[in-house]
Amino acid sequence: SGHLIFFFFFLVLQCSFMSTCTYSFNPCLPTGSSSMISMCQTGCATCSALNGCLSCKPRLFFHLEHDGIQQRGTCVSSCPRGHYGVRSPHINTCTRCKSDCASCFSENFCTHCHPGHFLFRGRCYATCPKGLMPNPALRECTVHCEVGEWSDWGPCLQKQGLRAYRKGQETRTRQVLQNPSVHGNTCPHLSEFRKCVFKKRQGKNNKKKTYKTTMKIR
């Protein structure tokens, strides 16, 4: 009986230095055994008592959690903030974003920046590019809408009216030069139209164009 107790504690001591064992009825089992899998966290394909998950079930991401100097593997359906997922035929992993990036979609596309940096087109800047306004609350470079000059008034397009007068309208437009960012100022209206009237003069082909001051916008 004493020998059995000593042997049991000897096995437990050996297991504490091995990465591919767990505590069960048999205190040390190889990774991948049915008893080992039953002790793994949800999502793990293989694991160890010391290091947590060693591999993950299909479509899950392998992520290393830091606890001081110790690291333990976990399997997650989506990577935590500050990491992005990388899929490969053999293993899906969570990779840390760049140092100035608080969260990201991929290695080269940030979605949020750390304090002191400003987001613009997927990158984090210490100072915003020329012409952009830093927004410390949102940590982004705000882009406001810019529009060009009005075009000339277009031709007077006639409408059905009285026999002596031909009513119509003419339009002018302007183009967007810079689309705004999510929190930038929206674009103003891009087209205007005003009424115009063709009045017949003596002579079959001579027409006089006059304007009413009423103007509408779209």
PDB file of N, CA, C and O in Angstrom, residues 132-193:
ATOM      1  N   LEU A 132      -6.281  68.009 -42.794  1.00  0.00           N
ATOM      2  CA  LEU A 132      -7.240  67.253 -41.987  1.00  0.00           C
ATOM      3  C   LEU A 132      -7.197  67.732 -40.541  1.00  0.00           C
ATOM      4  O   LEU A 132      -6.153  68.164 -40.046  1.00  0.00           O
ATOM      5  N   MET A 133      -8.339  67.630 -39.873  1.00  0.00           N
ATOM      6  CA  MET A 133      -8.456  68.103 -38.499  1.00  0.00           C
ATOM      7  C   MET A 133      -8.417  66.936 -37.524  1.00  0.00           C
ATOM      8  O   MET A 133      -9.200  65.993 -37.653  1.00  0.00           O
ATOM      9  N   PRO A 134      -7.513  66.969 -36.515  1.00  0.00           N
ATOM     10  CA  PRO A 134      -7.496  65.893 -35.510  1.00  0.00           C
ATOM     11  C   PRO A 134      -8.694  65.993 -34.577  1.00  0.00           C
ATOM     12  O   PRO A 134      -9.079  67.076 -34.151  1.00  0.00           O
ATOM     13  N   ASN A 135      -9.297  64.861 -34.272  1.00  0.00           N
ATOM     14  CA  ASN A 135     -10.420  64.780 -33.338  1.00  0.00           C
ATOM     15  C   ASN A 135      -9.976  63.920 -32.159  1.00  0.00           C
ATOM     16  O   ASN A 135     -10.037  62.688 -32.229  1.00  0.00           O
ATOM     17  N   PRO A 136      -9.510  64.549 -31.054  1.00  0.00           N
ATOM     18  CA  PRO A 136      -8.982  63.757 -29.932  1.00  0.00           C
ATOM     19  C   PRO A 136     -10.015  62.827 -29.307  1.00  0.00           C
ATOM     20  O   PRO A 136      -9.666  61.745 -28.832  1.00  0.00           O
ATOM     21  N   ALA A 137     -11.293  63.237 -29.284  1.00  0.00           N
ATOM     22  CA  ALA A 137     -12.325  62.402 -28.664  1.00  0.00           C
ATOM     23  C   ALA A 137     -12.523  61.106 -29.444  1.00  0.00           C
ATOM     24  O   ALA A 137     -12.691  60.031 -28.859  1.00  0.00           O
ATOM     25  N   LEU A 138     -12.505  61.200 -30.771  1.00  0.00           N
ATOM     26  CA  LEU A 138     -12.724  60.029 -31.618  1.00  0.00           C
ATOM     27  C   LEU A 138     -11.413  59.383 -32.061  1.00  0.00           C
ATOM     28  O   LEU A 138     -11.434  58.300 -32.648  1.00  0.00           O
ATOM     29  N   ARG A 139     -10.304  60.075 -31.800  1.00  0.00           N
ATOM     30  CA  ARG A 139      -8.980  59.590 -32.221  1.00  0.00           C
ATOM     31  C   ARG A 139      -8.948  59.327 -33.727  1.00  0.00           C
ATOM     32  O   ARG A 139      -8.521  58.265 -34.187  1.00  0.00           O
ATOM     33  N   GLU A 140      -9.420  60.289 -34.471  1.00  0.00           N
ATOM     34  CA  GLU A 140      -9.407  60.161 -35.925  1.00  0.00           C
ATOM     35  C   GLU A 140      -9.127  61.516 -36.555  1.00  0.00           C
ATOM     36  O   GLU A 140      -9.295  62.567 -35.919  1.00  0.00           O
ATOM     37  N   CYS A 141      -8.684  61.470 -37.800  1.00  0.00           N
ATOM     38  CA  CYS A 141      -8.522  62.678 -38.597  1.00  0.00           C
ATOM     39  C   CYS A 141      -9.844  62.919 -39.328  1.00  0.00           C
ATOM     40  O   CYS A 141     -10.232  62.129 -40.184  1.00  0.00           O
ATOM     41  N   THR A 142     -10.521  63.997 -38.953  1.00  0.00           N
ATOM     42  CA  THR A 142     -11.844  64.265 -39.507  1.00  0.00           C
ATOM     43  C   THR A 142     -11.715  64.906 -40.880  1.00  0.00           C
ATOM     44  O   THR A 142     -10.954  65.854 -41.076  1.00  0.00           O
ATOM     45  N   VAL A 143     -12.486  64.389 -41.823  1.00  0.00           N
ATOM     46  CA  VAL A 143     -12.513  64.920 -43.185  1.00  0.00           C
ATOM     47  C   VAL A 143     -13.885  65.525 -43.428  1.00  0.00           C
ATOM     48  O   VAL A 143     -14.908  64.848 -43.292  1.00  0.00           O
ATOM     49  N   HIS A 144     -13.929  66.812 -43.756  1.00  0.00           N
ATOM     50  CA  HIS A 144     -15.182  67.477 -44.066  1.00  0.00           C
ATOM     51  C   HIS A 144     -15.413  67.448 -45.574  1.00  0.00           C
ATOM     52  O   HIS A 144     -14.473  67.363 -46.364  1.00  0.00           O
ATOM     53  N   CYS A 145     -16.675  67.539 -45.944  1.00  0.00           N
ATOM     54  CA  CYS A 145     -17.024  67.523 -47.368  1.00  0.00           C
ATOM     55  C   CYS A 145     -16.548  68.803 -48.046  1.00  0.00           C
ATOM     56  O   CYS A 145     -16.622  69.901 -47.470  1.00  0.00           O
ATOM     57  N   GLU A 146     -16.054  68.660 -49.257  1.00  0.00           N
ATOM     58  CA  GLU A 146     -15.680  69.809 -50.084  1.00  0.00           C
ATOM     59  C   GLU A 146     -16.391  69.697 -51.424  1.00  0.00           C
ATOM     60  O   GLU A 146     -16.440  68.618 -52.019  1.00  0.00           O
ATOM     61  N   VAL A 147     -16.948  70.820 -51.873  1.00  0.00           N
ATOM     62  CA  VAL A 147     -17.631  70.851 -53.167  1.00  0.00           C
ATOM     63  C   VAL A 147     -17.005  71.922 -54.047  1.00  0.00           C
ATOM     64  O   VAL A 147     -16.380  72.873 -53.544  1.00  0.00           O
ATOM     65  N   GLY A 148     -17.176  71.767 -55.349  1.00  0.00           N
ATOM     66  CA  GLY A 148     -16.641  72.723 -56.303  1.00  0.00           C
ATOM     67  C   GLY A 148     -17.571  73.892 -56.549  1.00  0.00           C
ATOM     68  O   GLY A 148     -18.610  74.057 -55.891  1.00  0.00           O
ATOM     69  N   GLU A 149     -17.227  74.706 -57.523  1.00  0.00           N
ATOM     70  CA  GLU A 149     -18.028  75.873 -57.886  1.00  0.00           C
ATOM     71  C   GLU A 149     -19.266  75.446 -58.673  1.00  0.00           C
ATOM     72  O   GLU A 149     -19.314  74.374 -59.267  1.00  0.00           O
ATOM     73  N   TRP A 150     -20.268  76.333 -58.645  1.00  0.00           N
ATOM     74  CA  TRP A 150     -21.474  76.068 -59.426  1.00  0.00           C
ATOM     75  C   TRP A 150     -21.164  76.132 -60.921  1.00  0.00           C
ATOM     76  O   TRP A 150     -20.345  76.944 -61.368  1.00  0.00           O
ATOM     77  N   SER A 151     -21.801  75.280 -61.661  1.00  0.00           N
ATOM     78  CA  SER A 151     -21.720  75.348 -63.119  1.00  0.00           C
ATOM     79  C   SER A 151     -22.599  76.498 -63.623  1.00  0.00           C
ATOM     80  O   SER A 151     -23.357  77.103 -62.861  1.00  0.00           O
ATOM     81  N   ASP A 152     -22.501  76.798 -64.901  1.00  0.00           N
ATOM     82  CA  ASP A 152     -23.420  77.768 -65.499  1.00  0.00           C
ATOM     83  C   ASP A 152     -24.832  77.192 -65.514  1.00  0.00           C
ATOM     84  O   ASP A 152     -25.017  75.968 -65.467  1.00  0.00           O
ATOM     85  N   TRP A 153     -25.788  78.081 -65.587  1.00  0.00           N
ATOM     86  CA  TRP A 153     -27.169  77.613 -65.703  1.00  0.00           C
ATOM     87  C   TRP A 153     -27.359  76.883 -67.025  1.00  0.00           C
ATOM     88  O   TRP A 153     -26.860  77.319 -68.061  1.00  0.00           O
ATOM     89  N   GLY A 154     -28.059  75.780 -66.967  1.00  0.00           N
ATOM     90  CA  GLY A 154     -28.324  75.005 -68.168  1.00  0.00           C
ATOM     91  C   GLY A 154     -29.430  75.621 -69.006  1.00  0.00           C
ATOM     92  O   GLY A 154     -29.991  76.665 -68.660  1.00  0.00           O
ATOM     93  N   PRO A 155     -29.751  74.984 -70.114  1.00  0.00           N
ATOM     94  CA  PRO A 155     -30.810  75.512 -70.991  1.00  0.00           C
ATOM     95  C   PRO A 155     -32.173  75.491 -70.303  1.00  0.00           C
ATOM     96  O   PRO A 155     -32.418  74.686 -69.413  1.00  0.00           O
ATOM     97  N   CYS A 156     -33.030  76.392 -70.716  1.00  0.00           N
ATOM     98  CA  CYS A 156     -34.386  76.445 -70.190  1.00  0.00           C
ATOM     99  C   CYS A 156     -35.211  75.346 -70.849  1.00  0.00           C
ATOM    100  O   CYS A 156     -35.450  75.345 -72.052  1.00  0.00           O
ATOM    101  N   LEU A 157     -35.611  74.390 -70.048  1.00  0.00           N
ATOM    102  CA  LEU A 157     -36.398  73.268 -70.555  1.00  0.00           C
ATOM    103  C   LEU A 157     -37.865  73.619 -70.427  1.00  0.00           C
ATOM    104  O   LEU A 157     -38.366  73.894 -69.334  1.00  0.00           O
ATOM    105  N   GLN A 158     -38.543  73.615 -71.548  1.00  0.00           N
ATOM    106  CA  GLN A 158     -39.921  74.092 -71.575  1.00  0.00           C
ATOM    107  C   GLN A 158     -40.890  73.083 -70.997  1.00  0.00           C
ATOM    108  O   GLN A 158     -40.685  71.884 -71.068  1.00  0.00           O
ATOM    109  N   LYS A 159     -41.960  73.628 -70.415  1.00  0.00           N
ATOM    110  CA  LYS A 159     -43.073  72.823 -69.929  1.00  0.00           C
ATOM    111  C   LYS A 159     -44.344  73.257 -70.624  1.00  0.00           C
ATOM    112  O   LYS A 159     -44.427  74.340 -71.194  1.00  0.00           O
ATOM    113  N   GLN A 160     -45.334  72.433 -70.521  1.00  0.00           N
ATOM    114  CA  GLN A 160     -46.624  72.780 -71.086  1.00  0.00           C
ATOM    115  C   GLN A 160     -47.209  73.975 -70.349  1.00  0.00           C
ATOM    116  O   GLN A 160     -47.161  74.046 -69.128  1.00  0.00           O
ATOM    117  N   GLY A 161     -47.727  74.966 -71.050  1.00  0.00           N
ATOM    118  CA  GLY A 161     -48.281  76.162 -70.409  1.00  0.00           C
ATOM    119  C   GLY A 161     -49.287  76.848 -71.322  1.00  0.00           C
ATOM    120  O   GLY A 161     -49.905  76.232 -72.193  1.00  0.00           O
ATOM    121  N   LEU A 162     -49.419  78.136 -71.093  1.00  0.00           N
ATOM    122  CA  LEU A 162     -50.337  78.913 -71.912  1.00  0.00           C
ATOM    123  C   LEU A 162     -49.806  79.047 -73.322  1.00  0.00           C
ATOM    124  O   LEU A 162     -48.614  78.894 -73.580  1.00  0.00           O
ATOM    125  N   ARG A 163     -50.704  79.408 -74.204  1.00  0.00           N
ATOM    126  CA  ARG A 163     -50.308  79.495 -75.605  1.00  0.00           C
ATOM    127  C   ARG A 163     -49.305  80.618 -75.832  1.00  0.00           C
ATOM    128  O   ARG A 163     -48.363  80.479 -76.596  1.00  0.00           O
ATOM    129  N   ALA A 164     -49.487  81.745 -75.112  1.00  0.00           N
ATOM    130  CA  ALA A 164     -48.613  82.898 -75.323  1.00  0.00           C
ATOM    131  C   ALA A 164     -47.297  82.767 -74.572  1.00  0.00           C
ATOM    132  O   ALA A 164     -46.329  83.462 -74.885  1.00  0.00           O
ATOM    133  N   TYR A 165     -47.258  81.943 -73.520  1.00  0.00           N
ATOM    134  CA  TYR A 165     -46.050  81.783 -72.723  1.00  0.00           C
ATOM    135  C   TYR A 165     -45.636  80.314 -72.659  1.00  0.00           C
ATOM    136  O   TYR A 165     -46.475  79.428 -72.688  1.00  0.00           O
ATOM    137  N   ARG A 166     -44.371  80.102 -72.605  1.00  0.00           N
ATOM    138  CA  ARG A 166     -43.844  78.755 -72.436  1.00  0.00           C
ATOM    139  C   ARG A 166     -43.030  78.722 -71.135  1.00  0.00           C
ATOM    140  O   ARG A 166     -41.975  79.335 -71.053  1.00  0.00           O
ATOM    141  N   LYS A 167     -43.533  78.037 -70.140  1.00  0.00           N
ATOM    142  CA  LYS A 167     -42.843  77.988 -68.854  1.00  0.00           C
ATOM    143  C   LYS A 167     -41.876  76.805 -68.818  1.00  0.00           C
ATOM    144  O   LYS A 167     -42.128  75.771 -69.409  1.00  0.00           O
ATOM    145  N   GLY A 168     -40.810  76.979 -68.086  1.00  0.00           N
ATOM    146  CA  GLY A 168     -39.831  75.904 -67.950  1.00  0.00           C
ATOM    147  C   GLY A 168     -38.926  76.135 -66.755  1.00  0.00           C
ATOM    148  O   GLY A 168     -39.196  76.979 -65.905  1.00  0.00           O
ATOM    149  N   GLN A 169     -37.847  75.374 -66.701  1.00  0.00           N
ATOM    150  CA  GLN A 169     -36.886  75.560 -65.621  1.00  0.00           C
ATOM    151  C   GLN A 169     -35.489  75.236 -66.132  1.00  0.00           C
ATOM    152  O   GLN A 169     -35.312  74.491 -67.097  1.00  0.00           O
ATOM    153  N   GLU A 170     -34.509  75.825 -65.497  1.00  0.00           N
ATOM    154  CA  GLU A 170     -33.116  75.559 -65.835  1.00  0.00           C
ATOM    155  C   GLU A 170     -32.361  75.204 -64.562  1.00  0.00           C
ATOM    156  O   GLU A 170     -32.735  75.608 -63.464  1.00  0.00           O
ATOM    157  N   THR A 171     -31.295  74.421 -64.725  1.00  0.00           N
ATOM    158  CA  THR A 171     -30.603  73.825 -63.585  1.00  0.00           C
ATOM    159  C   THR A 171     -29.111  74.118 -63.640  1.00  0.00           C
ATOM    160  O   THR A 171     -28.525  74.253 -64.721  1.00  0.00           O
ATOM    161  N   ARG A 172     -28.510  74.218 -62.456  1.00  0.00           N
ATOM    162  CA  ARG A 172     -27.046  74.264 -62.350  1.00  0.00           C
ATOM    163  C   ARG A 172     -26.616  73.278 -61.270  1.00  0.00           C
ATOM    164  O   ARG A 172     -27.376  72.965 -60.342  1.00  0.00           O
ATOM    165  N   THR A 173     -25.399  72.784 -61.383  1.00  0.00           N
ATOM    166  CA  THR A 173     -24.913  71.748 -60.467  1.00  0.00           C
ATOM    167  C   THR A 173     -23.481  72.056 -60.016  1.00  0.00           C
ATOM    168  O   THR A 173     -22.810  72.924 -60.581  1.00  0.00           O
ATOM    169  N   ARG A 174     -23.038  71.319 -58.997  1.00  0.00           N
ATOM    170  CA  ARG A 174     -21.644  71.352 -58.551  1.00  0.00           C
ATOM    171  C   ARG A 174     -21.243  69.949 -58.125  1.00  0.00           C
ATOM    172  O   ARG A 174     -22.083  69.126 -57.763  1.00  0.00           O
ATOM    173  N   GLN A 175     -19.959  69.687 -58.137  1.00  0.00           N
ATOM    174  CA  GLN A 175     -19.447  68.353 -57.890  1.00  0.00           C
ATOM    175  C   GLN A 175     -18.791  68.257 -56.506  1.00  0.00           C
ATOM    176  O   GLN A 175     -18.293  69.241 -55.975  1.00  0.00           O
ATOM    177  N   VAL A 176     -18.802  67.020 -55.954  1.00  0.00           N
ATOM    178  CA  VAL A 176     -18.119  66.756 -54.689  1.00  0.00           C
ATOM    179  C   VAL A 176     -16.633  66.559 -54.970  1.00  0.00           C
ATOM    180  O   VAL A 176     -16.248  65.709 -55.768  1.00  0.00           O
ATOM    181  N   LEU A 177     -15.802  67.356 -54.303  1.00  0.00           N
ATOM    182  CA  LEU A 177     -14.354  67.230 -54.458  1.00  0.00           C
ATOM    183  C   LEU A 177     -13.750  66.299 -53.408  1.00  0.00           C
ATOM    184  O   LEU A 177     -12.750  65.640 -53.656  1.00  0.00           O
ATOM    185  N   GLN A 178     -14.367  66.252 -52.203  1.00  0.00           N
ATOM    186  CA  GLN A 178     -13.864  65.411 -51.120  1.00  0.00           C
ATOM    187  C   GLN A 178     -15.041  64.890 -50.314  1.00  0.00           C
ATOM    188  O   GLN A 178     -15.805  65.662 -49.750  1.00  0.00           O
ATOM    189  N   ASN A 179     -15.211  63.575 -50.287  1.00  0.00           N
ATOM    190  CA  ASN A 179     -16.271  62.987 -49.464  1.00  0.00           C
ATOM    191  C   ASN A 179     -15.887  63.069 -47.986  1.00  0.00           C
ATOM    192  O   ASN A 179     -14.721  62.915 -47.636  1.00  0.00           O
ATOM    193  N   PRO A 180     -16.867  63.286 -47.100  1.00  0.00           N
ATOM    194  CA  PRO A 180     -16.552  63.415 -45.677  1.00  0.00           C
ATOM    195  C   PRO A 180     -16.296  62.062 -45.029  1.00  0.00           C
ATOM    196  O   PRO A 180     -16.743  61.024 -45.508  1.00  0.00           O
ATOM    197  N   SER A 181     -15.576  62.088 -43.908  1.00  0.00           N
ATOM    198  CA  SER A 181     -15.449  60.889 -43.092  1.00  0.00           C
ATOM    199  C   SER A 181     -16.745  60.689 -42.314  1.00  0.00           C
ATOM    200  O   SER A 181     -17.675  61.490 -42.412  1.00  0.00           O
ATOM    201  N   VAL A 182     -16.801  59.627 -41.516  1.00  0.00           N
ATOM    202  CA  VAL A 182     -18.048  59.278 -40.822  1.00  0.00           C
ATOM    203  C   VAL A 182     -18.553  60.431 -39.961  1.00  0.00           C
ATOM    204  O   VAL A 182     -19.747  60.716 -39.917  1.00  0.00           O
ATOM    205  N   HIS A 183     -17.649  61.124 -39.281  1.00  0.00           N
ATOM    206  CA  HIS A 183     -18.046  62.198 -38.381  1.00  0.00           C
ATOM    207  C   HIS A 183     -17.755  63.588 -38.953  1.00  0.00           C
ATOM    208  O   HIS A 183     -17.800  64.575 -38.226  1.00  0.00           O
ATOM    209  N   GLY A 184     -17.460  63.672 -40.235  1.00  0.00           N
ATOM    210  CA  GLY A 184     -17.219  64.961 -40.866  1.00  0.00           C
ATOM    211  C   GLY A 184     -18.511  65.648 -41.272  1.00  0.00           C
ATOM    212  O   GLY A 184     -19.592  65.051 -41.256  1.00  0.00           O
ATOM    213  N   ASN A 185     -18.396  66.919 -41.648  1.00  0.00           N
ATOM    214  CA  ASN A 185     -19.565  67.662 -42.102  1.00  0.00           C
ATOM    215  C   ASN A 185     -20.092  67.073 -43.396  1.00  0.00           C
ATOM    216  O   ASN A 185     -19.320  66.761 -44.309  1.00  0.00           O
ATOM    217  N   THR A 186     -21.404  66.919 -43.468  1.00  0.00           N
ATOM    218  CA  THR A 186     -22.014  66.351 -44.667  1.00  0.00           C
ATOM    219  C   THR A 186     -21.970  67.352 -45.821  1.00  0.00           C
ATOM    220  O   THR A 186     -21.770  68.552 -45.611  1.00  0.00           O
ATOM    221  N   CYS A 187     -22.184  66.849 -47.015  1.00  0.00           N
ATOM    222  CA  CYS A 187     -22.134  67.701 -48.206  1.00  0.00           C
ATOM    223  C   CYS A 187     -23.415  68.536 -48.335  1.00  0.00           C
ATOM    224  O   CYS A 187     -24.507  68.054 -48.029  1.00  0.00           O
ATOM    225  N   PRO A 188     -23.295  69.791 -48.793  1.00  0.00           N
ATOM    226  CA  PRO A 188     -24.496  70.586 -49.075  1.00  0.00           C
ATOM    227  C   PRO A 188     -25.169  70.100 -50.349  1.00  0.00           C
ATOM    228  O   PRO A 188     -24.678  69.170 -51.011  1.00  0.00           O
ATOM    229  N   HIS A 189     -26.298  70.729 -50.691  1.00  0.00           N
ATOM    230  CA  HIS A 189     -27.015  70.326 -51.902  1.00  0.00           C
ATOM    231  C   HIS A 189     -26.140  70.558 -53.133  1.00  0.00           C
ATOM    232  O   HIS A 189     -25.304  71.463 -53.164  1.00  0.00           O
ATOM    233  N   LEU A 190     -26.319  69.712 -54.115  1.00  0.00           N
ATOM    234  CA  LEU A 190     -25.443  69.719 -55.287  1.00  0.00           C
ATOM    235  C   LEU A 190     -26.130  70.218 -56.551  1.00  0.00           C
ATOM    236  O   LEU A 190     -25.496  70.286 -57.603  1.00  0.00           O
ATOM    237  N   SER A 191     -27.408  70.560 -56.457  1.00  0.00           N
ATOM    238  CA  SER A 191     -28.103  71.075 -57.641  1.00  0.00           C
ATOM    239  C   SER A 191     -29.133  72.115 -57.222  1.00  0.00           C
ATOM    240  O   SER A 191     -29.693  72.055 -56.124  1.00  0.00           O
ATOM    241  N   GLU A 192     -29.352  73.084 -58.083  1.00  0.00           N
ATOM    242  CA  GLU A 192     -30.370  74.116 -57.907  1.00  0.00           C
ATOM    243  C   GLU A 192     -31.102  74.287 -59.223  1.00  0.00           C
ATOM    244  O   GLU A 192     -30.533  74.046 -60.299  1.00  0.00           O
ATOM    245  N   PHE A 193     -32.359  74.708 -59.142  1.00  0.00           N
ATOM    246  CA  PHE A 193     -33.060  75.034 -60.378  1.00  0.00           C
ATOM    247  C   PHE A 193     -33.932  76.252 -60.148  1.00  0.00           C
ATOM    248  O   PHE A 193     -34.343  76.545 -59.039  1.00  0.00           O
TER     249      PHE A 193
END
